[in-house]
Short mmCIF file of C-alpha atoms in Angstrom, two decimals:
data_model
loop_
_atom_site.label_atom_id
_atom_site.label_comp_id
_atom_site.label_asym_id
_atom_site.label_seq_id
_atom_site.Cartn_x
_atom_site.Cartn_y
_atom_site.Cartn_z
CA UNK A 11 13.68 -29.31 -5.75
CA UNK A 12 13.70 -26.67 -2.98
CA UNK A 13 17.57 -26.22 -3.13
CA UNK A 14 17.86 -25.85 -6.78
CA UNK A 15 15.14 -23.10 -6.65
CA UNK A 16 16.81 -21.15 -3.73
CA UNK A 17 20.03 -21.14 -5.72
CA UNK A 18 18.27 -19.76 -8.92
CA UNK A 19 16.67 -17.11 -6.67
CA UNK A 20 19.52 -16.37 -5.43
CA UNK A 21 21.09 -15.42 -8.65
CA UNK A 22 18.48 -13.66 -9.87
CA UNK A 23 18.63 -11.47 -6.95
CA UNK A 24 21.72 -10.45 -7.32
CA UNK A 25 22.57 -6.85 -6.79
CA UNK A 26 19.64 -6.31 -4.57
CA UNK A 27 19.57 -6.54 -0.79
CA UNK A 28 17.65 -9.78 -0.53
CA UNK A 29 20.17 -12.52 -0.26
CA UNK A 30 21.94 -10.45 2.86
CA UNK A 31 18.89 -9.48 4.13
CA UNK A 32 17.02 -13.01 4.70
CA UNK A 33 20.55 -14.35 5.50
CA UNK A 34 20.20 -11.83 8.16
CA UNK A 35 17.20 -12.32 9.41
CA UNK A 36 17.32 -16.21 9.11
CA UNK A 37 20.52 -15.53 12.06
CA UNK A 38 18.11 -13.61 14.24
CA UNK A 39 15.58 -15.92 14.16
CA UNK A 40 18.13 -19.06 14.40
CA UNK A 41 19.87 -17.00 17.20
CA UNK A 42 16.87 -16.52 19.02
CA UNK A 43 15.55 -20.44 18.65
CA UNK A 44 18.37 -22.77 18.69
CA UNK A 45 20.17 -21.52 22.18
CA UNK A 46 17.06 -21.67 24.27
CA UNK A 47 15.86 -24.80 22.75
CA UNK A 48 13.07 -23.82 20.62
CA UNK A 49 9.94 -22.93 21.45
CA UNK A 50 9.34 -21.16 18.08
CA UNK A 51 5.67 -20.14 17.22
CA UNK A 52 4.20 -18.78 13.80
CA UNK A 53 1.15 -16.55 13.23
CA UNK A 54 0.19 -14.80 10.48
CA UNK A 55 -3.10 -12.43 10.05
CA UNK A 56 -6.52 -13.59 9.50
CA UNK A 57 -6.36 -13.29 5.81
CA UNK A 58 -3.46 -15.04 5.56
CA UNK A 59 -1.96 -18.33 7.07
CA UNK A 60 1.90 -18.64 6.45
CA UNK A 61 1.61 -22.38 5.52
CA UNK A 62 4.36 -22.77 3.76
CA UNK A 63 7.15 -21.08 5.62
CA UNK A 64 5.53 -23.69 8.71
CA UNK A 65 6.53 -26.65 5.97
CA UNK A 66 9.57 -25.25 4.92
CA UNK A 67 11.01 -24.53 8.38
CA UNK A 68 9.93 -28.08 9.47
CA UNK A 69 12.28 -29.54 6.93
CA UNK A 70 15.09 -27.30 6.99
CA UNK A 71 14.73 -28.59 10.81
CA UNK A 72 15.25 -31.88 9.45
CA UNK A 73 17.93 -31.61 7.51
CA UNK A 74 19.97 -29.11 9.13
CA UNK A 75 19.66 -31.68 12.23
CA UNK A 76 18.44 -28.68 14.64
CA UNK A 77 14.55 -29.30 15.40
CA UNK A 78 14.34 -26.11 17.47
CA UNK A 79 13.35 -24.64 14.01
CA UNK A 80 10.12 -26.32 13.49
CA UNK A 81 7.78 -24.06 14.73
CA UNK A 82 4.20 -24.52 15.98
CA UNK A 83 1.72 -23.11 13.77
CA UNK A 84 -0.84 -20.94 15.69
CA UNK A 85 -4.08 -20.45 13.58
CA UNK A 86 -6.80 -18.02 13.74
CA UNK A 87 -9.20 -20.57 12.82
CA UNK A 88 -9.12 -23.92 14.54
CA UNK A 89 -11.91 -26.72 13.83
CA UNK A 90 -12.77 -29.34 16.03
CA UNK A 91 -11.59 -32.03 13.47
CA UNK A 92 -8.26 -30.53 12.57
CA UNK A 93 -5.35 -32.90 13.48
CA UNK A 94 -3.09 -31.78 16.26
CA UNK A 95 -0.62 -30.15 14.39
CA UNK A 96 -3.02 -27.68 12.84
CA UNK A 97 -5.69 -27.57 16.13
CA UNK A 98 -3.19 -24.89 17.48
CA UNK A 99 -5.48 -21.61 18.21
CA UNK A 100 -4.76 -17.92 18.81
CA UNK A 101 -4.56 -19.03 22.80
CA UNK A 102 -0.94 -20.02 22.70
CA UNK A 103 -0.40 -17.05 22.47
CA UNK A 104 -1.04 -15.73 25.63
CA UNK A 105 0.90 -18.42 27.02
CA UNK A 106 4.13 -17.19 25.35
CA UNK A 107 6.73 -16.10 27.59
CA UNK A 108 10.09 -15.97 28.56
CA UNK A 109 12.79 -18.59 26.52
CA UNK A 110 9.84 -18.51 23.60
CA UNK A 111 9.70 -16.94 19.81
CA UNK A 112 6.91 -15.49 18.08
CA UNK A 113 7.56 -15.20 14.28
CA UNK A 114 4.55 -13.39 12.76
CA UNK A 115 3.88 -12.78 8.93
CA UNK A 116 2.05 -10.33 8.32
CA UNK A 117 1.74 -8.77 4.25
CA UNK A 118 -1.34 -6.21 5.48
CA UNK A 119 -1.80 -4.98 8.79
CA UNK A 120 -3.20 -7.76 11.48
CA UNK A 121 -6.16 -6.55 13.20
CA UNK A 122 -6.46 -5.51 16.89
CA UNK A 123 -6.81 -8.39 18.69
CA UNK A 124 -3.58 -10.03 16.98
CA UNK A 125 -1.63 -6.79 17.55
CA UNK A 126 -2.84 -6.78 21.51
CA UNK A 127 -1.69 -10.55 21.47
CA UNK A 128 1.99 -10.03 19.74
CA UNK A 129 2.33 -7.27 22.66
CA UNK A 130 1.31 -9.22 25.79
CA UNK A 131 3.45 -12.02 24.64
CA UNK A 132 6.60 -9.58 24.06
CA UNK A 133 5.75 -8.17 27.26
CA UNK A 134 5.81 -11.22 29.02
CA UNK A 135 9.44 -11.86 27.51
CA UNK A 136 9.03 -13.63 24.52
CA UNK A 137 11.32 -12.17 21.49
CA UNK A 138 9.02 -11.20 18.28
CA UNK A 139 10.19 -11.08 15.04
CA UNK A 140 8.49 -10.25 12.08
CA UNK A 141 8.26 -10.85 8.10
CA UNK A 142 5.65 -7.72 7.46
CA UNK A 143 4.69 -5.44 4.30
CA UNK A 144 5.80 -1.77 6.33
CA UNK A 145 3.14 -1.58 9.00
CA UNK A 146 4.11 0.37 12.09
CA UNK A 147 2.41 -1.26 14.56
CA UNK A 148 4.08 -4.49 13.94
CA UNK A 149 7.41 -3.23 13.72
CA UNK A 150 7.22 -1.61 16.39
CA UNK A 151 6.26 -4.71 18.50
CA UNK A 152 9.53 -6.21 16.72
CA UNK A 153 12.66 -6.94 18.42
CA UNK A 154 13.68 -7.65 14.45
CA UNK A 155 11.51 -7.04 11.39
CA UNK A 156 12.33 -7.36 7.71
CA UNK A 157 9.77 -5.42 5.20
CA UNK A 158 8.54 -6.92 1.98
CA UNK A 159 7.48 -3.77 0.47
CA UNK A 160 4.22 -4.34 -2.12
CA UNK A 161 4.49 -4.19 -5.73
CA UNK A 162 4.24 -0.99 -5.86
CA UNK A 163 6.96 -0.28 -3.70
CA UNK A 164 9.30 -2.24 -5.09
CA UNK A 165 12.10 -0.67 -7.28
CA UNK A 166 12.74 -2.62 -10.88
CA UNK A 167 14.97 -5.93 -9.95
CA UNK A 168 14.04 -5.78 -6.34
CA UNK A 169 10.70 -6.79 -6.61
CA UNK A 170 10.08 -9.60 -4.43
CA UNK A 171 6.88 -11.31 -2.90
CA UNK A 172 6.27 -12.07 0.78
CA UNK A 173 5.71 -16.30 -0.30
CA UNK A 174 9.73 -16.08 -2.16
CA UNK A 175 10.92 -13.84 1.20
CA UNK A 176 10.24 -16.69 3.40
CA UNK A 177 11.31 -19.28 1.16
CA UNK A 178 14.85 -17.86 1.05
CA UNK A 179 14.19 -17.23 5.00
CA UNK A 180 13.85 -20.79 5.79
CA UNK A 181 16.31 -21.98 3.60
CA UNK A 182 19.00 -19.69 4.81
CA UNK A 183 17.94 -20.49 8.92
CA UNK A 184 19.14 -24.00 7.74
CA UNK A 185 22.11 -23.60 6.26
CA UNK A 186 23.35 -21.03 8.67
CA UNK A 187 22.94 -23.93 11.51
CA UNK A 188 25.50 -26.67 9.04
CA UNK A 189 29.06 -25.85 9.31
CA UNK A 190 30.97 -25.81 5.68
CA UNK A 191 31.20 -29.03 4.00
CA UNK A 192 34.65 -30.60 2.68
CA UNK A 193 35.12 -31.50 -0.34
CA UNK A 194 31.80 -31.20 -1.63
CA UNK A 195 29.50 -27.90 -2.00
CA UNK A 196 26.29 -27.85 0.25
CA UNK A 197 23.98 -27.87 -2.90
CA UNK A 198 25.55 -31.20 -3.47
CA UNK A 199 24.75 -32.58 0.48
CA UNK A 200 21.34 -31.11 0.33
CA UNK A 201 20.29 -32.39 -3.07
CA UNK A 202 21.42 -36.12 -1.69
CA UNK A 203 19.54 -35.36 1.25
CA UNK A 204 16.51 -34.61 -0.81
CA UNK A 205 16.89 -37.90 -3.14
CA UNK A 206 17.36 -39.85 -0.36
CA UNK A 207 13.74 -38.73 0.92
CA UNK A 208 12.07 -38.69 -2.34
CA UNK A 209 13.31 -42.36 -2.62
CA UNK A 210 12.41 -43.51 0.76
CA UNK A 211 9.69 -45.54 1.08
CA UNK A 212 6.82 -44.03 3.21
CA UNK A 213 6.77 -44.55 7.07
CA UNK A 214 4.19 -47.10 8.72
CA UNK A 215 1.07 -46.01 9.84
CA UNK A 216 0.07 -47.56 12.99
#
């Protein structure tokens, strides 16, 4: 279960700046979603899709009860037969403005025409954040960035990959929205909440 693997993360990490730092960065991005109402998109580079923080943010939506985190995920590739959830092209991007957030994920350096994009939609007023590997460019499109260095970066228990970085991302964006529980601990609530779906039957298709 998702919750019981943040906590172990969590424990391993320890020590290093990882819990505070996606803590901190989850509150930027929650900051930047939740008061205008959403509006969050997510792009990552051509080699790279960032398909899982999309499904982990879409259920931390869920159960944190604030939907403005479920972002739409903009692909560089878009077929014809792809539902409509995943027929979202590189386009929306140039409609991104004012009241609207662009997360990208980047591990390597996007190419040109991404970087171009990122910077006409900041410059139209959206706010851009960023889960990158160092690059310049796209911190310095960034109104908040937080580096996942490579492996060979990374300094003995601080090693961390960019898939684990947005897993603890997502999961702390969700918690951050849920005030303190009474009485019980909010492992507890969110490992109900997670039985209760596993146990549910599926929903109708129509």
């Amino acid at each position: 279960m998702d919750a019981v693997r943040v906590a172990l993360l969590r424990e391993v990490l320890v020590g290093t700046q990882w819990p505070a730092a996606t803590r901190r960065f989850a509150q930027a991005l929650r900051s930047s979603v939740v008061p205008r109402g959403g509006g969050l998109l997510l792009v990552g580079t051509e080699e790279y899709e960032p398909w899982h923080m999309a499904a982990h943010l879409v259920d931390e939506a869920a159960w944190s009860g604030q939907p403005e985190l479920a972002p739409t995920l903009v692909r560089h590739r878009v077929r014809a037969t792809d539902p409509a959830h995943l027929a979202v092209g590189l386009g929306r991007l140039e409609a991104a403005g004012r009241g609207e957030t662009l997360l990208v994920v980047a591990p390597a350096p996007p190419d040109e025409g991404l970087l171009e994009r990122v910077h006409d939609a900041r410059r139209a007023g959206a706010t851009v954040l960023a889960l990158d590997g160092g690059d310049p460019e796209v911190q310095g499109l960034a109104h908040e960035a937080l580096t996942v260095p490579g492996a060979d970066h990374a300094e003995g228990a601080a090693e961390i990959d960019i898939d684990t970085v947005q897993h603890l991302v997502s999961a702390a964006a969700g918690e951050n929205c849920v005030p303190a529980p009474r009485g019980r601990s909010r492992l507890r609530d969110r490992l109900s909440w997670l039985a209760d779906q596993l146990t549910s039957p599926p929903p109708a298709r129509w």
